[in-house]
CSV table of C-alpha atoms and ligand atoms in Angstrom, one decimal:
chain,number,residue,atom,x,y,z
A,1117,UNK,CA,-28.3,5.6,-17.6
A,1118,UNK,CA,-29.2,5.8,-14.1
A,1119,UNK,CA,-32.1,8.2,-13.5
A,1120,UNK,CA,-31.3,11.6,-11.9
A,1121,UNK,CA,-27.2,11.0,-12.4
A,1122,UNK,CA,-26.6,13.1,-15.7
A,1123,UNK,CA,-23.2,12.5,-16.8
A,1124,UNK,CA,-22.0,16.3,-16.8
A,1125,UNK,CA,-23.2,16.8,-13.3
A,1126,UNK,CA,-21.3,13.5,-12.1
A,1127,UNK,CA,-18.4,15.0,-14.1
A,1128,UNK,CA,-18.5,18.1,-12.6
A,1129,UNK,CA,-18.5,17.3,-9.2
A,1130,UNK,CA,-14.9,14.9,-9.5
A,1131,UNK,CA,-13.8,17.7,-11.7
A,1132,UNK,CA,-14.2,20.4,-8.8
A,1133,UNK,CA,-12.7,17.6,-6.3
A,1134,UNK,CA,-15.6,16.1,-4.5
A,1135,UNK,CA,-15.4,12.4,-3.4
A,1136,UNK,CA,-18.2,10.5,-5.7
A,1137,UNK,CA,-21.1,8.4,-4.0
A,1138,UNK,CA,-21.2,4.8,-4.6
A,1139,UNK,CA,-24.1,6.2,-6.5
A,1140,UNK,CA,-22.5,8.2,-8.8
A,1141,UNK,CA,-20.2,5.7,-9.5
A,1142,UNK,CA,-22.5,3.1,-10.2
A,1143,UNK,CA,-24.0,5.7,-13.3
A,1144,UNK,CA,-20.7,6.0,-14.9
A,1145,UNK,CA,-20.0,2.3,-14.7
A,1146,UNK,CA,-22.8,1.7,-16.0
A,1147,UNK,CA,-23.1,4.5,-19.1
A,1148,UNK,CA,-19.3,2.6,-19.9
A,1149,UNK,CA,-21.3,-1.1,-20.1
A,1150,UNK,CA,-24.3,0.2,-21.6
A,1151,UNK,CA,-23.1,2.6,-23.9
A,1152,UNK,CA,-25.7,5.4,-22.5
A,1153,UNK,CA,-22.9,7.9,-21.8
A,1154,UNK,CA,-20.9,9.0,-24.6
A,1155,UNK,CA,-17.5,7.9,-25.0
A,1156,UNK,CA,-16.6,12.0,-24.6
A,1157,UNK,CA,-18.2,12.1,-21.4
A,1158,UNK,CA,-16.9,8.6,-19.8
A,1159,UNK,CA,-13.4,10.5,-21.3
A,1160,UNK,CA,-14.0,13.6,-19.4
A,1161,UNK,CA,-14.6,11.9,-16.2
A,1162,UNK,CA,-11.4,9.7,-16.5
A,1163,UNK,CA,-9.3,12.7,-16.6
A,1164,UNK,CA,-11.2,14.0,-13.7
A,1165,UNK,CA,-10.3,11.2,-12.2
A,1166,UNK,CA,-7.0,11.6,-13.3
A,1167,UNK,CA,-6.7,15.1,-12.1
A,1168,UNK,CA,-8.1,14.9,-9.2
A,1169,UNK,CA,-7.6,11.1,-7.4
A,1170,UNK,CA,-9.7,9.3,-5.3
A,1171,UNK,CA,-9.9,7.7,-2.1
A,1172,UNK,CA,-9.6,4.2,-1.1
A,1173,UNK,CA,-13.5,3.8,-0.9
A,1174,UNK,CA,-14.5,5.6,-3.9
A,1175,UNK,CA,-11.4,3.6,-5.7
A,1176,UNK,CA,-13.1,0.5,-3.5
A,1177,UNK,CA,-16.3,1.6,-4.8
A,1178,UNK,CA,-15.2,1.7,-8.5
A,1179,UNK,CA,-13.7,-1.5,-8.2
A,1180,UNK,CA,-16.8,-2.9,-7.0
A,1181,UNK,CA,-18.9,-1.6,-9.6
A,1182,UNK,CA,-16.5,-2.5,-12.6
A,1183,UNK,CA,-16.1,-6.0,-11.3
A,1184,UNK,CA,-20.1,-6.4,-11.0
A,1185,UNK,CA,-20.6,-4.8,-14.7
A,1186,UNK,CA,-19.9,-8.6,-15.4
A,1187,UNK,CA,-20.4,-12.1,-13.9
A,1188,UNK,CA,-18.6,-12.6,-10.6
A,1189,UNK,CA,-17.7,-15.9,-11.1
A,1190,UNK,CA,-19.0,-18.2,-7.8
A,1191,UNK,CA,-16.6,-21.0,-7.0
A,1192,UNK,CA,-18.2,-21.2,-3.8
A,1193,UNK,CA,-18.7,-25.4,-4.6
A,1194,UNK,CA,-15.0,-25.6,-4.5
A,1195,UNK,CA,-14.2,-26.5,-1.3
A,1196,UNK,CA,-10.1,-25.9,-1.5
A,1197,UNK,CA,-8.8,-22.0,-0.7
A,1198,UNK,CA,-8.7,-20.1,-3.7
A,1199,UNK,CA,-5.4,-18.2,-4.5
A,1200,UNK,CA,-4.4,-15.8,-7.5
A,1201,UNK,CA,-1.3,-14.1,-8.1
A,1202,UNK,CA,-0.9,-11.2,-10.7
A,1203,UNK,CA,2.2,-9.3,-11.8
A,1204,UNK,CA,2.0,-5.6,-12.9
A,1205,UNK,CA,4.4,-7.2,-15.9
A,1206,UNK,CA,7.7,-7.3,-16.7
A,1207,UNK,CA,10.6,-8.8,-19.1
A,1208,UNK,CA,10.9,-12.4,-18.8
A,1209,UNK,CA,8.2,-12.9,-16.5
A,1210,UNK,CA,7.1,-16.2,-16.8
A,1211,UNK,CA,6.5,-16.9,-12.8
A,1212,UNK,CA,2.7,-17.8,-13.3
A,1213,UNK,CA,3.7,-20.8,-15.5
A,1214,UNK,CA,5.1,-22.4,-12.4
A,1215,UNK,CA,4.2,-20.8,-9.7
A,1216,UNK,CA,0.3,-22.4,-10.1
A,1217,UNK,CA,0.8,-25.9,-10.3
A,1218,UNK,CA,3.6,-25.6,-7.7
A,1219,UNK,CA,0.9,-23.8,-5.0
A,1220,UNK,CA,-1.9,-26.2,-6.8
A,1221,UNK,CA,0.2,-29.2,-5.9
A,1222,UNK,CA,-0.2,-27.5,-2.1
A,1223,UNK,CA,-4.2,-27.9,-1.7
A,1224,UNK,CA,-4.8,-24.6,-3.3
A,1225,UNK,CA,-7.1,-23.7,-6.2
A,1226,UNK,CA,-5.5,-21.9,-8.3
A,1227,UNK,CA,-8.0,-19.9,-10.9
A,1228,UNK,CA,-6.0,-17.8,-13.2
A,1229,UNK,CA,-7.1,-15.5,-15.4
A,1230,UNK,CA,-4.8,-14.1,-17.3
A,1231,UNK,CA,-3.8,-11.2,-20.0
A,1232,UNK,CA,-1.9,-10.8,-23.3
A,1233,UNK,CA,1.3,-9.3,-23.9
A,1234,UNK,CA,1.3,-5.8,-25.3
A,1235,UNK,CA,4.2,-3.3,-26.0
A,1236,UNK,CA,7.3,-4.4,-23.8
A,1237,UNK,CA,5.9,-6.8,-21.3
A,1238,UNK,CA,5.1,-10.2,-22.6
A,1239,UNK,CA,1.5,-12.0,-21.4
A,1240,UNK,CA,0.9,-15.5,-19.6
A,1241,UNK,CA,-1.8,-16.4,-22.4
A,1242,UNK,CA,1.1,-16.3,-25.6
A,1243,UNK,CA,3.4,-18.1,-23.6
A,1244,UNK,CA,0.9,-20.7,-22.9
A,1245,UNK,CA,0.0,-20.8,-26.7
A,1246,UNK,CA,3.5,-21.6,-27.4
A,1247,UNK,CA,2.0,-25.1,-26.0
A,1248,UNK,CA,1.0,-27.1,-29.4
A,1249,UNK,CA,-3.0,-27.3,-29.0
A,1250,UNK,CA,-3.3,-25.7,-25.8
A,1251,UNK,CA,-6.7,-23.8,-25.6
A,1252,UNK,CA,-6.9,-20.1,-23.2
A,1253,UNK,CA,-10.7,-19.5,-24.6
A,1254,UNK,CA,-12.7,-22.0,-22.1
A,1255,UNK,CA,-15.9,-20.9,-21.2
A,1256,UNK,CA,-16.6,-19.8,-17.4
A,1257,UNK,CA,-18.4,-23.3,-17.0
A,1258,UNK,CA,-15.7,-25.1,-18.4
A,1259,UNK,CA,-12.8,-22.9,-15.8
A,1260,UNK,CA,-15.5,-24.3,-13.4
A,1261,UNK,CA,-15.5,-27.4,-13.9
A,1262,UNK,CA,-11.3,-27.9,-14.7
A,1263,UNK,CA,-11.1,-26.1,-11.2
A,1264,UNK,CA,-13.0,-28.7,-9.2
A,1265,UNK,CA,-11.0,-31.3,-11.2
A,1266,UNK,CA,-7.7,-30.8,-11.1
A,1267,UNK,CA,-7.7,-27.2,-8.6
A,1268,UNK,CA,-6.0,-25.2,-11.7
A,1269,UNK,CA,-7.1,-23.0,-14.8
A,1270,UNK,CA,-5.1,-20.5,-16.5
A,1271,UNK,CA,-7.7,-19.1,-19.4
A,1272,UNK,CA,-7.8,-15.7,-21.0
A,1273,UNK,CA,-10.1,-13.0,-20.0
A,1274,UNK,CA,-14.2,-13.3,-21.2
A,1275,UNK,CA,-16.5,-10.7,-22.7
A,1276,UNK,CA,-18.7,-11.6,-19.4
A,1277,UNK,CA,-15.9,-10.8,-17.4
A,1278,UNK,CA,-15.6,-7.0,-16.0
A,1279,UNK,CA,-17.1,-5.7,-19.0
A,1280,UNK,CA,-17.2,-2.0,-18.0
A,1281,UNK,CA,-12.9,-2.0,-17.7
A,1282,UNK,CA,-12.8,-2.7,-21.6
A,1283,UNK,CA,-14.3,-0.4,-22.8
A,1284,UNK,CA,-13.0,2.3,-19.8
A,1285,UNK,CA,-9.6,0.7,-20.8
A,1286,UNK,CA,-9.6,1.2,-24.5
A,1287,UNK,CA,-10.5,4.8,-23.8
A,1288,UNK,CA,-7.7,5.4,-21.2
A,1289,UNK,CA,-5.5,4.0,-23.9
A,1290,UNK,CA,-6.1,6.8,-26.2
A,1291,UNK,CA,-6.9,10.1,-23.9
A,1292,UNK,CA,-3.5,9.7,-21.7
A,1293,UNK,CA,-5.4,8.7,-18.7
A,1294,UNK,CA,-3.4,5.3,-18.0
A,1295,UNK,CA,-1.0,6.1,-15.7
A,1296,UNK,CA,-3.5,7.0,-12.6
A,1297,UNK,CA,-3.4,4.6,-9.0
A,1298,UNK,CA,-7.0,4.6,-8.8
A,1299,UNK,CA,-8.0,3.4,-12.5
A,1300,UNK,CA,-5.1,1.0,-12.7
A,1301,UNK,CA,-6.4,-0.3,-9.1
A,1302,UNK,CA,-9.6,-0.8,-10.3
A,1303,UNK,CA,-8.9,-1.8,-13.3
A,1304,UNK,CA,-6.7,-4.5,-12.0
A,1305,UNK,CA,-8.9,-5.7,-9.1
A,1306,UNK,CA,-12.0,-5.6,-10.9
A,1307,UNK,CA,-10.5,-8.6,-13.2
A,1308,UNK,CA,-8.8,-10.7,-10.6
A,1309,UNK,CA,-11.5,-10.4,-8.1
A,1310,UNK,CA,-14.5,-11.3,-10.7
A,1311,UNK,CA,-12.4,-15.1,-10.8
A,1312,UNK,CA,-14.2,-16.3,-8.1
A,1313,UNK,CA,-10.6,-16.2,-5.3
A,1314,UNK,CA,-10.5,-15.8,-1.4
A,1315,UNK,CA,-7.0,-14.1,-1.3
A,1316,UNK,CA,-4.6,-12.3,-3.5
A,1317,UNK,CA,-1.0,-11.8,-4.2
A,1318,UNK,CA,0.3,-9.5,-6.3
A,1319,UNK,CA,4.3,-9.1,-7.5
A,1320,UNK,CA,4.2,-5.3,-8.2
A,1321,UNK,CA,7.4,-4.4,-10.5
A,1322,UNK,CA,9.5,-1.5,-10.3
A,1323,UNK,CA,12.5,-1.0,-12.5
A,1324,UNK,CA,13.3,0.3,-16.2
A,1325,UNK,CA,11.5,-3.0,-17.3
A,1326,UNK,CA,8.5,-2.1,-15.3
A,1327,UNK,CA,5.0,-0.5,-16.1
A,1328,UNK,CA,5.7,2.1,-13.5
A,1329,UNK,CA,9.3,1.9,-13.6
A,1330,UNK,CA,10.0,4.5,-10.1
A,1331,UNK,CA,10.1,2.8,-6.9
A,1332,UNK,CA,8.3,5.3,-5.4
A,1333,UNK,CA,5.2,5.5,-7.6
A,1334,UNK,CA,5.5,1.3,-7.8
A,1335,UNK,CA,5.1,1.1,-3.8
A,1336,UNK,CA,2.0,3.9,-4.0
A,1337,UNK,CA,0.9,1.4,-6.5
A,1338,UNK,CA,0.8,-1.4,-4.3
A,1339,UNK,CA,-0.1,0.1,-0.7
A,1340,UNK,CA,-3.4,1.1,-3.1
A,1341,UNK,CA,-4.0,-2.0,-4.4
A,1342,UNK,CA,-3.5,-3.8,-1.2
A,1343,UNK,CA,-5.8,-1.4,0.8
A,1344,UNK,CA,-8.2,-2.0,-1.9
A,1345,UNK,CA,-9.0,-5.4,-2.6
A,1346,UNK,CA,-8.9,-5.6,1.6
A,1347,UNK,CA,-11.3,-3.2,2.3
A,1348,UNK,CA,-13.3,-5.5,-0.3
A,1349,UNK,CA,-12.9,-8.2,2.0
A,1350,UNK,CA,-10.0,-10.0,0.1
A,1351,UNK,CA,-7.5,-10.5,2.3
A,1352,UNK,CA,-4.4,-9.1,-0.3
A,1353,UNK,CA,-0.6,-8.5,-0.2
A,1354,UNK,CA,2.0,-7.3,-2.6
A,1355,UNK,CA,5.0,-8.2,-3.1
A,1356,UNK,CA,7.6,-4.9,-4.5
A,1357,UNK,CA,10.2,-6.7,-7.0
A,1358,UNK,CA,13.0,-5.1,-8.9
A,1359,UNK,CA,12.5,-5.2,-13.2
A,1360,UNK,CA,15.6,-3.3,-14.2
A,1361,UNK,CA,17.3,-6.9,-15.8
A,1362,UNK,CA,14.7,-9.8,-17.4
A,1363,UNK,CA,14.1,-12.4,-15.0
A,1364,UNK,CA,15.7,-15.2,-15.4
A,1365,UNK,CA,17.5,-16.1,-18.8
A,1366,UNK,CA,15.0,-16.5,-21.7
A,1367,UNK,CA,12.4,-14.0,-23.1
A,1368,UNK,CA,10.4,-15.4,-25.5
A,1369,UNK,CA,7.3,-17.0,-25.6
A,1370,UNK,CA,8.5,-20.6,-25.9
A,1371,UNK,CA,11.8,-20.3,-24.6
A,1372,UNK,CA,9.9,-18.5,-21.5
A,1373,UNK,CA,7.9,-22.2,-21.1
A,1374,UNK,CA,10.9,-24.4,-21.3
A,1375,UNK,CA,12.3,-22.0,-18.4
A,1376,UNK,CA,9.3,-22.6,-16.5
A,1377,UNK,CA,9.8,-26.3,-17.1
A,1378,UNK,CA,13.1,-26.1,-15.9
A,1379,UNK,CA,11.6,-24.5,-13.2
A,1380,UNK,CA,9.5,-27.4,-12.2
A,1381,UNK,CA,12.5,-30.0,-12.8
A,1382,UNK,CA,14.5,-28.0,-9.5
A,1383,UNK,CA,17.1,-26.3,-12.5
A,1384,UNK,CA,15.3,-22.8,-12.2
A,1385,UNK,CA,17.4,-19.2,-12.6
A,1386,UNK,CA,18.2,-18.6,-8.9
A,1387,UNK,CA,16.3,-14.8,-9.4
A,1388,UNK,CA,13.5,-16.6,-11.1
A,1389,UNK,CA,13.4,-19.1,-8.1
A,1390,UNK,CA,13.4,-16.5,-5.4
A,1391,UNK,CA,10.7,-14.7,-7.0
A,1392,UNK,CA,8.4,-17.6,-7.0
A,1393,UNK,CA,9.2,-18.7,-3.4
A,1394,UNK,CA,8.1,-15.3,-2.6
A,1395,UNK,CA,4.9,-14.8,-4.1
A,1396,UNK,CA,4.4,-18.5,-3.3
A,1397,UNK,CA,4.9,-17.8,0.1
A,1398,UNK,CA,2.6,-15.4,0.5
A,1399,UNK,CA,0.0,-17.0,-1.4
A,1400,UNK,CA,0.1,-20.2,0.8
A,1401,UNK,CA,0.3,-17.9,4.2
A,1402,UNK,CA,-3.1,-15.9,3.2
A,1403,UNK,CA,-4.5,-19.2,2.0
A,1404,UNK,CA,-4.1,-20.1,5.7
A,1405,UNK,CA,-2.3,-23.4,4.4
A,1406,UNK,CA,0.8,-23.0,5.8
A,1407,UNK,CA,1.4,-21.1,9.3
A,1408,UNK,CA,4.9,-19.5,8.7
A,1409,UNK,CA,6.9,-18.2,5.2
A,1410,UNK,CA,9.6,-21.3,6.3
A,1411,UNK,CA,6.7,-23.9,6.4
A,1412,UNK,CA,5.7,-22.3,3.3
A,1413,UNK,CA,9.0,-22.5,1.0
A,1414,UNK,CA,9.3,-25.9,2.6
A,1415,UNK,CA,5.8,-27.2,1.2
A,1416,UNK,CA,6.5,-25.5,-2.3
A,1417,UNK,CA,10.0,-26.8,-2.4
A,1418,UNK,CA,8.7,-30.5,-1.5
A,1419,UNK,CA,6.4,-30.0,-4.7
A,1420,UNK,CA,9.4,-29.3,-6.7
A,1421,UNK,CA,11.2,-32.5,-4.8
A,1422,UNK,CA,8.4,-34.9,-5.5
A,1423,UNK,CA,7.8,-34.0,-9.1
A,1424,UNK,CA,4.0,-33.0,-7.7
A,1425,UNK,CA,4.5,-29.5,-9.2
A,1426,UNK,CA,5.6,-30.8,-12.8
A,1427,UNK,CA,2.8,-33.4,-12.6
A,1428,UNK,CA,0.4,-30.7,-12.2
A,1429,UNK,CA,1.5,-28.7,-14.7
A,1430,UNK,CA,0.7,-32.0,-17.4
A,1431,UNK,CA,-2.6,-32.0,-15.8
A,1432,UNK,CA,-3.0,-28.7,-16.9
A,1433,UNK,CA,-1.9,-28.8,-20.3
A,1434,UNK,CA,-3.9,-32.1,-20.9
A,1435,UNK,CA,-6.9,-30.4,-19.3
A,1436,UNK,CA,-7.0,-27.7,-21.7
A,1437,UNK,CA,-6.1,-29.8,-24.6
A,1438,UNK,CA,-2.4,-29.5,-25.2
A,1439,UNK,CA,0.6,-31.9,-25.8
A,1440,UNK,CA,1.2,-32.8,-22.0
A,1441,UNK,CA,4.4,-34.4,-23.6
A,1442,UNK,CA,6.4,-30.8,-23.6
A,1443,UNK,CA,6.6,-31.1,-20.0
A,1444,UNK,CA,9.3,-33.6,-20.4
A,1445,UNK,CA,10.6,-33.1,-23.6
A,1446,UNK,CA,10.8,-29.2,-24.5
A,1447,UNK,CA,12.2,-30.0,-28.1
A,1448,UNK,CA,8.2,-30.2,-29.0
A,1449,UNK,CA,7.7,-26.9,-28.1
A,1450,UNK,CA,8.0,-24.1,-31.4
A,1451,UNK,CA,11.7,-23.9,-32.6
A,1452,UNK,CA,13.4,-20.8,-34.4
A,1453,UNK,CA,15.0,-21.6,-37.8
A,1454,UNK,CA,18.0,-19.4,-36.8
A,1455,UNK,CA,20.3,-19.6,-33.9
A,1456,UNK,CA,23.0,-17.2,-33.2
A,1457,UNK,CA,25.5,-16.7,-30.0
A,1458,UNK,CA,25.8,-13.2,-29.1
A,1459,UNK,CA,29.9,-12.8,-28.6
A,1460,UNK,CA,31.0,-10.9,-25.7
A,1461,UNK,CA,33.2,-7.9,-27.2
A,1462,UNK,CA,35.3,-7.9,-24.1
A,1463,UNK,CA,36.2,-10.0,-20.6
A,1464,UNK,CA,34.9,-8.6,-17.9
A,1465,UNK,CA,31.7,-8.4,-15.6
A,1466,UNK,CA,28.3,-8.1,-16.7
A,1467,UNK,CA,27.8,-4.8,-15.7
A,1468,UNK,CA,24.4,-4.5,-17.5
A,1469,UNK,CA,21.6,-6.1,-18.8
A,1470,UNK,CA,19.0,-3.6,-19.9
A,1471,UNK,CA,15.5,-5.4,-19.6
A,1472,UNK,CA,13.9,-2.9,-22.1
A,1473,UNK,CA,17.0,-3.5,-24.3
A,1474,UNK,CA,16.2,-7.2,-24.7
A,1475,UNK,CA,12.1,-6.4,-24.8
A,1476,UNK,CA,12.8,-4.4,-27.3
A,1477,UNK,CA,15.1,-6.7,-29.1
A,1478,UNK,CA,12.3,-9.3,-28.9
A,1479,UNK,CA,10.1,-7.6,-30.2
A,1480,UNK,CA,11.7,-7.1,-33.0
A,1481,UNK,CA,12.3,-10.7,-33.4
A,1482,UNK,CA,8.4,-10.9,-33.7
A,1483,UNK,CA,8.0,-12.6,-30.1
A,1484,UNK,CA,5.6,-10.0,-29.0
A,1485,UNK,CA,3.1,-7.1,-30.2
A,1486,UNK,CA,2.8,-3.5,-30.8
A,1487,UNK,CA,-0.6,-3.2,-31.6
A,1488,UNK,CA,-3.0,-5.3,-29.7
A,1489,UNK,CA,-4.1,-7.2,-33.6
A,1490,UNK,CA,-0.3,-7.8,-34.1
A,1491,UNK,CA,0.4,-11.9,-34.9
A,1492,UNK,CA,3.5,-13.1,-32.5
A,1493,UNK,CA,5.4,-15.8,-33.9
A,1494,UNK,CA,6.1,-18.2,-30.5
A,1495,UNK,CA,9.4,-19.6,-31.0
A,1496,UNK,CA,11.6,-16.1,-31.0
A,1497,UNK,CA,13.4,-14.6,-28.5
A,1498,UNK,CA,16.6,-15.0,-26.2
A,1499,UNK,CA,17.9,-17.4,-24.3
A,1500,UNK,CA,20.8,-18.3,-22.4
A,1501,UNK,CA,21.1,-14.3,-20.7
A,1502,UNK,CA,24.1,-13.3,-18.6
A,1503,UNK,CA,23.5,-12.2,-15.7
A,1504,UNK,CA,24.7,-8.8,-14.5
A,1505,UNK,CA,27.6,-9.2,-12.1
A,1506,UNK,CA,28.7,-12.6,-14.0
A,1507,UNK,CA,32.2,-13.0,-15.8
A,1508,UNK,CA,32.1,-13.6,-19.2
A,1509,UNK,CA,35.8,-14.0,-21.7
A,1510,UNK,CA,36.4,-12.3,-25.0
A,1511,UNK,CA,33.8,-14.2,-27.5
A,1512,UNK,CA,32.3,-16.3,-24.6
A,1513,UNK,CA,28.3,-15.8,-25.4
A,1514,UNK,CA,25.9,-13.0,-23.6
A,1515,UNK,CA,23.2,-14.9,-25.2
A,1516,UNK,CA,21.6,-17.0,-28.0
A,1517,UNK,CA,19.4,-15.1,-30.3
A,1518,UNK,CA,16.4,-17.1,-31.9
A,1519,UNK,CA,15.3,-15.8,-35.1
A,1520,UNK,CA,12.8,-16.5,-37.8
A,1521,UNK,CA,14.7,-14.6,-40.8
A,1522,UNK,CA,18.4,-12.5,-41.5
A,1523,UNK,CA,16.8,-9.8,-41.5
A,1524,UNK,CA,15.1,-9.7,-37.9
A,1525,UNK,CA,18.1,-11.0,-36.5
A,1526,UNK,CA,20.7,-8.4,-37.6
A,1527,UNK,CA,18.4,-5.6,-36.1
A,1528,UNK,CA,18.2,-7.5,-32.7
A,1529,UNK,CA,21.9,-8.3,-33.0
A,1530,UNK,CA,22.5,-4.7,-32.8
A,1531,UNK,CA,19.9,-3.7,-30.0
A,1532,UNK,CA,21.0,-6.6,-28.0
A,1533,UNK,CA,25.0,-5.0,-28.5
A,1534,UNK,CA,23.8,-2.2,-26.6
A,1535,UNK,CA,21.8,-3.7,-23.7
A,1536,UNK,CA,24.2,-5.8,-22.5
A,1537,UNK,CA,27.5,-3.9,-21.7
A,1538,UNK,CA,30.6,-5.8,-20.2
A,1539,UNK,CA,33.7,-3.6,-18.5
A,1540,UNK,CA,36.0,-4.0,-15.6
A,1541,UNK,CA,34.5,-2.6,-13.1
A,1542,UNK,CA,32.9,-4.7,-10.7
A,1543,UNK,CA,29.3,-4.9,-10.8
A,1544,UNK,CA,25.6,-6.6,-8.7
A,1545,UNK,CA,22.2,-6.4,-9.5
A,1546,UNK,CA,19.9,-4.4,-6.8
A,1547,UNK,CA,18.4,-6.4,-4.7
A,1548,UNK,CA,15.1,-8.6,-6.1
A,1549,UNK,CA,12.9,-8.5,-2.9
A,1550,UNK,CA,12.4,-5.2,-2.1
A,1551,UNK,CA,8.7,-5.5,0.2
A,1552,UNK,CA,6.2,-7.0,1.3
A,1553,UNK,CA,2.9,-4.8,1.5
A,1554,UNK,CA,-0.2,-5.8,3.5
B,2289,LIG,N1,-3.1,-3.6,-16.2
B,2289,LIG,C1,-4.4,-3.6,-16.2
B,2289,LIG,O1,-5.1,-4.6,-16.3
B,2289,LIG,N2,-5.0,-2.4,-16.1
B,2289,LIG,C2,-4.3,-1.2,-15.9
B,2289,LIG,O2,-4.9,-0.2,-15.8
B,2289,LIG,C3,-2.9,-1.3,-16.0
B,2289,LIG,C4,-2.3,-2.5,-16.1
C-alpha cells in the first residue's frame, strides 16, 4: 500500500466525483498487484469508477499505471517502426492472421500480443492453435528475439505483462463493472502499449456481433481510446467497423485460418479484404512508411501480388514451431468428422445473417468457450456463409456446418435455421467502414 493513500479515502473521493491524482491512482494500482487492498475495496472503487467516469488524464493516468504494474517490454534495439493493431472482437474476425505478415512484409514490426476467445467473440491465440505445433506461450525474450528476426510475433499474453488488469479484470467480471469507457480503455491500452509498439490501430466494432454493439457508445469507445493512448505519446487511430453479419465466410477456429490463407493467396471475402486494407492502411500511414492511404493499399496489395505476405506468414509459423506446410496446403490443418450443407428453405435474397446467430451456433459446435477453463475443439464451425444481399435457390447451401458428433450438429442446425433468413424482399448489408478516429 502506498503510505498516506488508505483505500476508503481514495474511494471516497471518486465516489463523491473528484478527479483522482496520479497519486491516488498509483495506490489502487498497486493494492490490485500487490494484494494490499482487499478485493472489496479495489470492487468499490471500480464502481466508483463506474458511476462516476473519468477524464482523459486520470483514464491516461490509469492506463499508465496498469501498463507499468508489469514489464514494458523495450524493443528499442529494433530498428524497424513498430505497429499493432487490436479489434474490440467480433464474429469471424480473423484479420490479425493476415493483416501482420502482410504489414510485416512492408518494413514494419509487427509485435502482437494477443487474447483468447471468450463468450461470442472468438480469440487470435485458438485460431493460431489450430496450427499443428504452433506455440503462443514464448517468453518476452524469445518475442524479442523472433522480432528482430523475422519483424513478427503473435504470442499470448504473460503473467509479467500488465499484471494489475488481471486481477482488476477478474473482478470487473463478477461485480458488473465491465461495461465502463474508462476501465475498458485502460484495460485495453495498458496491454497493447506494455508490447513495446510506436503507433496503434485499433478496428473498434459496432453491431449485434459486437462487444458494445450501439454505434453510438462504439464511437465514445474509440474517440476515448484514441485520445488516450495519444496523450501517452502513441500516436493512435481507430477504425469504427460494422459487426451485425461475421466477417467473411467461416467461423471457426481452423476454418477461420484457411480463410486467412486464402487471404494471403489474393482469394479473400471482399468484406474481409476491405477490412484489412483499412486497418492496414492506417497502420502503415502512422508507421510513417507510406505517405498517402493509396500508396498504402498499393504496398499491402504488392505483398499479396508477390507472395511476400504468405512467405511471411511461413516464417511465422516455423518461428514459433508449427507445420509452415498449412500455408500451402490447408487439408493439414484440424478436420471435423461431420460435414453437412445447410439447405436454403426458399429462393430469394439473403436478407440476414445474424452474427450472434452463427456465434452462438459455434459455440455450440464446441469451437469456442463459455467459461474461460472450457476446452475448444479447433476444427468446428461454419464455413461457406452467404452473404446478406446474395441470391441463393430452393436447397442451394447457406452454409456447411462442421461438426464433431450428431448430436452438436442437430442443435446448430436449428440455431443456424434462424440466423440466416432468406425472403423476397431485396436486401444490403450497412455499410463496413464507418470512421476513421484520430
Ligand atoms: N477487452 C479487454 O481487454 N478489456 C476490456 O475491459 C474489454 C475488452
Amino acid at each position: 500500500m502506498i503510505p498516506g493513500y488508505f483505500p476508503q479515502h481514495v474511494i471516497a473521493r471518486k465516489r463523491d466525483g473528484h478527479a483522482l491524482t496520479r497519486d491516488e491512482i498509483a495506490a489502487f494500482v498497486r493494492g490490485a498487484t500487490d494484494g494490499s487492498w482487499a478485493d472489496y475495496q479495489l470492487s468499490a472503487m471500480l464502481m466508483a469508477v463506474f458511476l462516476r467516469g473519468m477524464d482523459t488524464a486520470e483514464t491516461a493516468m490509469l492506463t499508465d499505471a496498469m501498463m507499468r504494474s508489469g514489464i514494458v517490454a523495450d524493443l528499442a534495439g529494433i530498428n524497424l517502426p513498430k505497429a499493432d493493431k487490436h479489434s474490440t472482437g467480433g464474429v469471424g474476425d480473423k484479420v490479425s492472421l493476415h493483416l501482420a505478415p502482410m504489414v510485416a512484409a512492408c518494413g514494419v514490426a509487427v509485435p502482437m500480443i494477443s487474447g483468447r476467445g471468450l463468450g461470442h467473440t472468438g480469440g487470435t491465440l485458438d485460431k493460431l492453435e489450430s496450427i499443428p505445433g504452433f506455440r503462443v506461450n514464448l517468453t518476452l525474450a524469445e518475442y524479442r528475439a523472433q522480432l528482430e528476426k523475422i519483424g513478427l510475433a503473435l504470442i499470448g499474453q504473460t503473467a509479467e505483462l500488465a499484471p494489475a488488469d488481471k486481477k482488476l479484470y477478474a473482478l470487473r467480471d463478477v461485480t458488473g463493472t465491465v461495461e465502463s469507457i474508462p476501465l475498458i480503455c485502460a484495460s485495453i491500452l495498458s496491454k497493447k502499449l506494455a508490447e513495446g509498439i510506436d503507433v496503434l490501430v485499433l478496428d473498434v466494432k459496432f453491431g449485434r456481433g459486437a462487444f458494445m454493439p450501439e454505434k453510438a457508445r462504439a464511437r465514445e469507445l474509440a474517440q476515448a481510446l484514441v485520445s488516450v493512448a495519444t496523450a501517452m505519446g502513441k500516436p493512435t487511430r481507430a477504425v469504427l467497423t460494422a459487426m451485425d453479419q461475421p466477417l467473411g465466410r467461416t467461423v471457426g477456429n481452423a476454418l477461420e485460418v484457411a480463410e486467412s490463407i486464402e487471404c494471403l493467396k489474393g482469394n479473400g471475402p471482399a468484406d474481409t479484404m476491405e477490412v484489412t486494407y483499412a486497418l492496414g492502411e492506417q497502420m502503415l500511414l502512422l508507421a510513417k512508411v507510406s505517405a498517402t492511404k493509396e500508396a498504402a493499399r498499393k504496398q499491402l496489395e504488392v505483398t499479396i501480388a508477390n507472395g511476400s505476405a504468405l512467405a511471411k506468414f511461413r516464417d511465422l509459423i516455423a518461428a514459433q514451431g508449427g507445420d509452415a506446410r498449412v500455408a500451402d496446403d490447408s487439408a493439414r490443418l484440424p478436420q471435423a468428422k461431420l460435414r453437412f450443407a445447410l439447405a436454403a428453405p426458399q429462393a430469394g435474397q439473403v436478407r440476414d445473417v445474424d452474427a450472434l446467430g452463427v456465434a452462438l451456433a459455434s459455440l455450440r459446435l464446441g469451437a469456442g468457450r463459455a467459461k474461460a477453463e472450457d476446452k475448444i475443439d479447433h476444427a468446428v464451425g461454419v464455413s461457406a456463409l452467404v452473404k446478406i444481399g446474395e441470391r441463393v435457390e430452393a436447397g442451394s447451401p447457406l452454409c456447411v456446418i462442421h461438426a464433431s458428433d450428431e448430436a452438436t450438429l442437430a442443435e446448430a442446425k436449428a440455431i443456424l435455421g434462424k440466423a440466416i433468413a432468406v425472403d423476397e424482399a431485396t436486401a444490403t448489408a450497412a455499410d463496413l467502414i464507418d470512421e476513421v478516429i484520430g
